[in-house]
Coordinates of C-alpha atoms (C1' of nucleotides) in Angstrom, one line a residue:
Chain A
M38 CA -9.0 -5.3 5.9
P39 CA -5.8 -3.3 5.7
R40 CA -2.6 -4.9 4.8
I41 CA -1.8 -7.7 7.2
R42 CA -0.2 -6.5 10.4
H43 CA 3.3 -7.7 11.2
K44 CA 2.9 -11.2 12.4
Q45 CA 6.5 -11.7 13.1
L46 CA 9.3 -9.4 13.8
D47 CA 10.8 -10.2 10.5
C48 CA 12.7 -7.2 9.5
S49 CA 14.7 -6.4 12.6
P50 CA 15.9 -2.8 12.8
G51 CA 13.9 -1.4 9.9
C52 CA 10.8 -3.0 11.2
A53 CA 9.5 0.1 12.8
V54 CA 9.5 1.8 9.5
E55 CA 7.4 -0.9 7.9
A56 CA 5.1 -1.0 10.9
T57 CA 4.3 2.7 10.7
L58 CA 4.0 2.5 7.0
E59 CA 1.4 -0.2 7.2
L60 CA -0.7 1.8 9.6
I61 CA -1.0 4.8 7.4
D62 CA -0.9 3.0 4.2
G63 CA -4.2 2.4 2.3
K64 CA -4.9 4.6 -0.6
W65 CA -6.6 7.5 1.3
K66 CA -5.5 7.3 4.9
G67 CA -2.6 9.7 4.5
V68 CA -4.8 12.5 3.1
I69 CA -7.5 11.9 5.6
L70 CA -5.1 12.2 8.4
F71 CA -3.7 15.3 6.8
H72 CA -7.0 17.0 6.6
L73 CA -8.0 16.0 10.1
L74 CA -4.9 17.6 11.4
Q75 CA -6.6 20.8 10.5
G76 CA -9.6 20.1 12.6
T77 CA -12.7 18.0 13.1
L78 CA -14.7 17.1 10.0
R79 CA -18.0 15.6 9.2
F80 CA -18.3 12.6 6.9
N81 CA -19.5 14.5 3.9
A82 CA -17.0 17.2 4.4
I83 CA -14.3 14.7 4.0
R84 CA -16.0 13.3 0.9
K85 CA -15.9 16.8 -0.6
L86 CA -12.2 17.0 0.1
L87 CA -11.5 13.7 -1.6
P88 CA -13.7 13.8 -4.7
N89 CA -12.5 10.5 -6.0
V90 CA -13.1 8.3 -3.1
T91 CA -16.2 6.2 -3.0
Q92 CA -18.4 6.2 0.0
R93 CA -17.6 2.6 0.6
M94 CA -13.9 3.2 0.7
L95 CA -14.1 6.3 2.8
T96 CA -16.1 4.4 5.4
A97 CA -13.7 1.6 5.4
Q98 CA -10.6 3.8 5.7
L99 CA -12.2 5.8 8.6
R100 CA -13.1 2.6 10.3
E101 CA -9.6 1.3 10.1
L102 CA -8.2 4.6 11.4
E103 CA -10.6 4.4 14.2
Q104 CA -9.6 0.8 15.1
D105 CA -6.0 1.8 15.0
G106 CA -6.8 4.5 17.5
F107 CA -6.0 7.4 15.3
V108 CA -9.5 9.0 14.9
L109 CA -12.4 9.4 17.1
R110 CA -15.9 8.9 15.7
T111 CA -18.7 10.8 17.3
V112 CA -22.3 10.1 16.3
Y113 CA -25.0 12.6 17.1
A114 CA -28.5 11.2 17.5
E115 CA -30.0 13.6 15.1
V116 CA -31.9 13.3 11.8
P117 CA -30.4 13.5 9.4
P118 CA -27.5 11.8 10.9
K119 CA -24.4 13.8 11.9
V120 CA -21.1 12.1 12.4
E121 CA -17.9 13.9 13.3
Y122 CA -14.4 12.6 12.9
S123 CA -11.5 14.0 14.8
L124 CA -8.0 13.0 15.7
T125 CA -7.1 11.3 19.0
E126 CA -3.9 12.0 20.9
R127 CA -2.4 9.1 19.1
G128 CA -3.6 10.4 15.8
R129 CA -2.0 13.8 16.5
S130 CA 1.2 12.0 17.3
L131 CA 1.5 11.2 13.6
E132 CA 1.8 14.9 12.7
P133 CA 5.5 14.8 12.2
V134 CA 5.2 11.8 10.0
I135 CA 2.4 13.3 7.9
M136 CA 4.2 16.6 7.6
A137 CA 7.4 14.9 6.6
L138 CA 5.5 13.2 3.8
K139 CA 3.8 16.4 2.8
H140 CA 7.0 18.4 2.7
W141 CA 8.8 15.9 0.7
G142 CA 6.0 15.7 -1.7
D143 CA 5.8 19.4 -2.1
A144 CA 9.5 19.6 -2.7
H145 CA 10.2 16.5 -4.8
A146 CA 7.2 14.8 -6.2
Y147 CA 5.6 15.7 -9.4
F148 CA 2.3 14.8 -10.8
E149 CA 1.7 13.4 -14.2
K150 CA -1.0 14.7 -16.4
K151 CA -2.6 11.7 -18.2
T152 CA -4.4 14.0 -20.6
A153 CA -2.4 15.6 -23.4
S154 CA 0.8 17.6 -23.1
P155 CA 2.7 14.7 -21.8
E156 CA 5.8 16.8 -21.1
V157 CA 4.1 19.0 -18.7
F158 CA 5.0 18.4 -15.1
A159 CA 3.6 20.8 -12.6
A160 CA 5.5 21.7 -9.6
V161 CA 3.4 21.4 -6.4
A162 CA 2.0 24.5 -5.1
E163 CA -1.0 25.1 -2.9
Chain B
M190 CA 3.9 -2.3 -11.1
P191 CA 3.6 -0.1 -8.0
R192 CA 0.4 1.5 -7.1
I193 CA -0.8 3.7 -9.9
R194 CA 0.8 7.1 -9.9
H195 CA -1.4 10.0 -9.5
K196 CA -3.1 10.5 -12.7
Q197 CA -5.1 13.5 -11.7
L198 CA -4.6 16.1 -9.0
D199 CA -7.6 14.7 -7.3
C200 CA -6.9 15.4 -3.7
S201 CA -5.8 19.0 -3.6
P202 CA -3.8 20.1 -0.7
G203 CA -3.2 16.7 0.9
C204 CA -2.2 15.3 -2.5
A205 CA 1.5 15.7 -1.7
V206 CA 1.0 13.4 1.2
E207 CA -0.5 10.6 -0.9
A208 CA 2.0 11.1 -3.7
T209 CA 4.9 10.5 -1.3
L210 CA 3.2 7.6 0.3
E211 CA 2.7 5.9 -3.0
L212 CA 6.3 6.2 -3.8
I213 CA 7.6 4.6 -0.7
D214 CA 4.7 2.2 -0.2
G215 CA 5.0 -1.4 -1.3
K216 CA 5.5 -3.9 1.4
W217 CA 9.3 -3.6 1.6
K218 CA 10.4 -0.3 0.1
G219 CA 10.5 1.4 3.5
V220 CA 12.8 -1.0 5.0
I221 CA 15.0 -1.2 2.0
L222 CA 15.4 2.5 1.9
F223 CA 16.1 2.5 5.6
H224 CA 18.9 0.0 5.2
L225 CA 20.4 1.8 2.2
L226 CA 20.6 4.9 4.3
Q227 CA 23.3 3.2 6.2
G228 CA 25.3 2.5 3.0
T229 CA 25.6 0.6 -0.2
L230 CA 24.5 -3.0 -0.2
R231 CA 24.7 -5.9 -2.6
F232 CA 21.6 -7.9 -3.6
N233 CA 22.2 -10.8 -1.3
A234 CA 23.1 -8.5 1.5
I235 CA 19.7 -7.0 1.4
R236 CA 18.1 -10.4 1.2
K237 CA 19.8 -11.3 4.4
L238 CA 18.4 -8.2 6.1
L239 CA 14.9 -9.1 4.9
P240 CA 14.7 -12.8 5.6
N241 CA 11.1 -13.0 4.5
V242 CA 11.2 -11.3 1.2
T243 CA 11.3 -13.5 -1.9
Q244 CA 13.8 -12.9 -4.6
R245 CA 11.1 -12.0 -7.0
M246 CA 9.7 -9.4 -4.7
L247 CA 13.1 -8.0 -3.8
T248 CA 14.0 -7.6 -7.4
A249 CA 10.7 -5.9 -8.1
Q250 CA 10.9 -3.5 -5.3
L251 CA 14.5 -2.5 -6.2
R252 CA 13.5 -2.0 -9.8
E253 CA 10.7 0.3 -8.7
L254 CA 13.0 2.2 -6.4
E255 CA 15.4 2.5 -9.3
Q256 CA 12.7 3.7 -11.7
D257 CA 11.6 6.3 -9.2
G258 CA 15.1 7.6 -9.0
F259 CA 15.8 6.6 -5.4
V260 CA 18.4 4.0 -5.9
L261 CA 21.3 3.5 -8.2
R262 CA 22.0 0.0 -9.5
T263 CA 25.6 -0.8 -10.3
V264 CA 26.4 -4.0 -12.2
Y265 CA 30.0 -5.3 -12.2
A266 CA 30.9 -7.4 -15.1
E267 CA 32.1 -10.3 -13.1
V268 CA 31.3 -13.8 -12.5
P269 CA 29.5 -14.6 -10.4
P270 CA 27.6 -11.4 -10.8
K271 CA 28.0 -8.5 -8.5
V272 CA 25.4 -5.8 -8.2
E273 CA 25.4 -3.0 -5.8
Y274 CA 22.6 -0.8 -4.7
S275 CA 23.0 2.6 -3.3
L276 CA 20.9 5.7 -2.7
T277 CA 20.9 8.5 -5.1
E278 CA 20.7 12.2 -4.1
R279 CA 16.9 11.9 -4.4
G280 CA 16.9 8.8 -2.4
R281 CA 18.9 10.4 0.4
S282 CA 16.4 13.3 0.3
L283 CA 13.9 10.8 1.8
E284 CA 15.9 10.5 5.0
P285 CA 13.7 12.8 7.0
V286 CA 10.6 10.9 5.9
I287 CA 12.1 7.5 6.7
M288 CA 13.4 8.7 10.0
A289 CA 10.0 10.1 10.9
L290 CA 8.4 6.8 10.2
K291 CA 11.0 5.0 12.2
H292 CA 10.8 7.2 15.2
W293 CA 7.1 7.0 15.3
G294 CA 7.2 3.3 15.0
D295 CA 9.8 3.0 17.8
A296 CA 7.7 5.2 20.0
H297 CA 4.2 4.1 19.2
A298 CA 3.8 0.9 17.3
Y299 CA 3.7 -2.5 18.9
F300 CA 4.0 -5.8 17.3
E301 CA 1.6 -8.7 17.7
K302 CA 2.8 -12.1 18.4
K303 CA 0.8 -14.5 16.4
T304 CA 1.8 -17.5 18.5
A305 CA 0.2 -18.0 21.9
S306 CA 0.1 -15.5 24.7
P307 CA -2.3 -13.2 22.8
E308 CA -2.1 -10.6 25.5
V309 CA 1.6 -10.0 25.1
F310 CA 2.6 -6.9 23.3
A311 CA 6.3 -6.2 23.2
A312 CA 7.5 -2.7 23.2
V313 CA 9.9 -1.9 20.4
A314 CA 13.5 -1.9 21.2
E315 CA 16.4 -2.6 19.1
Chain C
dC237 C1' -46.8 11.3 -0.6
dA238 C1' -42.6 12.1 -3.2
dT239 C1' -38.1 14.0 -2.6
dG240 C1' -33.9 15.1 -0.5
dA241 C1' -30.2 15.2 3.1
dC242 C1' -26.9 12.3 5.7
dG243 C1' -24.3 8.5 6.7
dG244 C1' -24.1 4.6 6.0
dT245 C1' -24.4 -1.4 4.1
dA246 C1' -24.5 -5.1 0.9
dT247 C1' -23.1 -7.4 -3.0
dC248 C1' -20.4 -8.2 -6.9
dA249 C1' -16.5 -7.6 -10.2
dT250 C1' -12.1 -6.3 -11.0
dT251 C1' -7.5 -4.9 -10.3
dT252 C1' -3.3 -5.3 -8.0
dC253 C1' -0.3 -7.4 -5.0
dC254 C1' 2.4 -10.9 -3.6
dG255 C1' 4.1 -15.8 -2.6
dA256 C1' 5.8 -20.3 -4.3
dT257 C1' 8.3 -22.6 -7.4
dA258 C1' 11.1 -23.6 -11.1
dC259 C1' 14.4 -22.1 -14.4
dT260 C1' 18.6 -19.4 -16.5
dA261 C1' 23.7 -17.8 -17.4
dT262 C1' 28.6 -18.0 -16.4
dG263 C1' 33.0 -19.2 -14.8
dG264 C1' 35.8 -21.4 -11.1
dG265 C1' 36.8 -25.2 -8.1
dC266 C1' 36.6 -30.4 -7.3
Chain D
dG51 C1' 31.5 -33.4 -16.0
dC52 C1' 29.2 -31.6 -11.8
dC53 C1' 28.3 -28.4 -8.4
dC54 C1' 28.4 -23.8 -6.4
dA55 C1' 27.7 -18.8 -6.0
dT56 C1' 25.3 -14.6 -7.6
dA57 C1' 21.6 -12.2 -9.4
dG58 C1' 18.4 -12.7 -11.6
dT59 C1' 13.4 -14.3 -14.9
dA60 C1' 9.2 -16.8 -16.0
dT61 C1' 4.9 -18.6 -14.9
dC62 C1' 1.1 -19.6 -12.0
dG63 C1' -2.3 -18.9 -8.6
dG64 C1' -4.5 -17.1 -4.5
dA65 C1' -5.5 -13.4 -1.5
dA66 C1' -6.3 -8.8 -0.6
dA67 C1' -7.6 -4.1 -1.9
dT68 C1' -10.4 -1.3 -4.4
dG69 C1' -14.3 0.2 -7.5
dA70 C1' -19.3 0.2 -9.2
dT71 C1' -23.7 0.0 -8.1
dA72 C1' -27.8 -0.5 -5.5
dC73 C1' -30.2 -0.3 -1.3
dC74 C1' -31.6 1.5 3.7
dG75 C1' -33.9 4.5 7.5
dT76 C1' -35.7 8.8 9.2
dC77 C1' -37.4 13.3 9.5
dA78 C1' -38.4 17.8 7.1
dT79 C1' -40.0 20.1 3.3
dG80 C1' -43.0 20.8 -0.8

DNA sequence: CATGACGGTATCATTTCCGATACTATGGGC
DNA sequence: GCCCATAGTATCGGAAATGATACCGTCATG
């Protein structure tokens, strides 16, 4: 479901860059990983953090992250259901990457307001 | 033409991660940036480095990188045409990000062979 | 016995991406 | 006159990613 994995080693030295990119690409994976770096989260907790992701997409992204060995999915046999998502060792190994993305974003990206005052660009600040 | 830019600040703290990701996402941008980190390149030189990218795509990706302020496009009024691509200051500021991606890929990614011997996974080595 | 919480699936429509292919301009060399 | 090189554009179509919406099962509560 994600972008096709590298079928051939078609980009020689830079290939590693693309390979990594493909794994964490996918509209919401970056943010999900970022939030999971801060600790285990339940399904609906993640939903609240990503207000604009549909349930369908969130499930799909989490499943891919799980298949790629980045997150661990723990289901508790309770009612109502309880499912926790946490990072695996491999998932945590992405921390430098995620942090590099975040730092660059904080320092250089800007976000466009689509509503009114088109000249307003807000600097990132948390 | 790239993925839609963030129209709303819809992912709070992790937003910077996604924002950066969107800018360097796009099938070939990562590798292109990686190669340009090593120096200025002409259009066809890049093509040779990315044997599987079509002319159409390469042009598109370079145009986006240009619009995002990462690369500088210099056209020489010669015949046959000569166009050089180099990184801008902003482009070079991505170096830590690209390098983080590359290092992770070198250390953790593996590439699938699509032909035969399905159990063979080659470790990355340049 | 209807409702809500939680964590999903299923199905369909749309948007976006990307590849294949063909075409263009110009001047120099044969 | 024809071909070549360079750096593109234009057009078409298919595949993949994403969004919208509706539905499911179970127990607890009212």
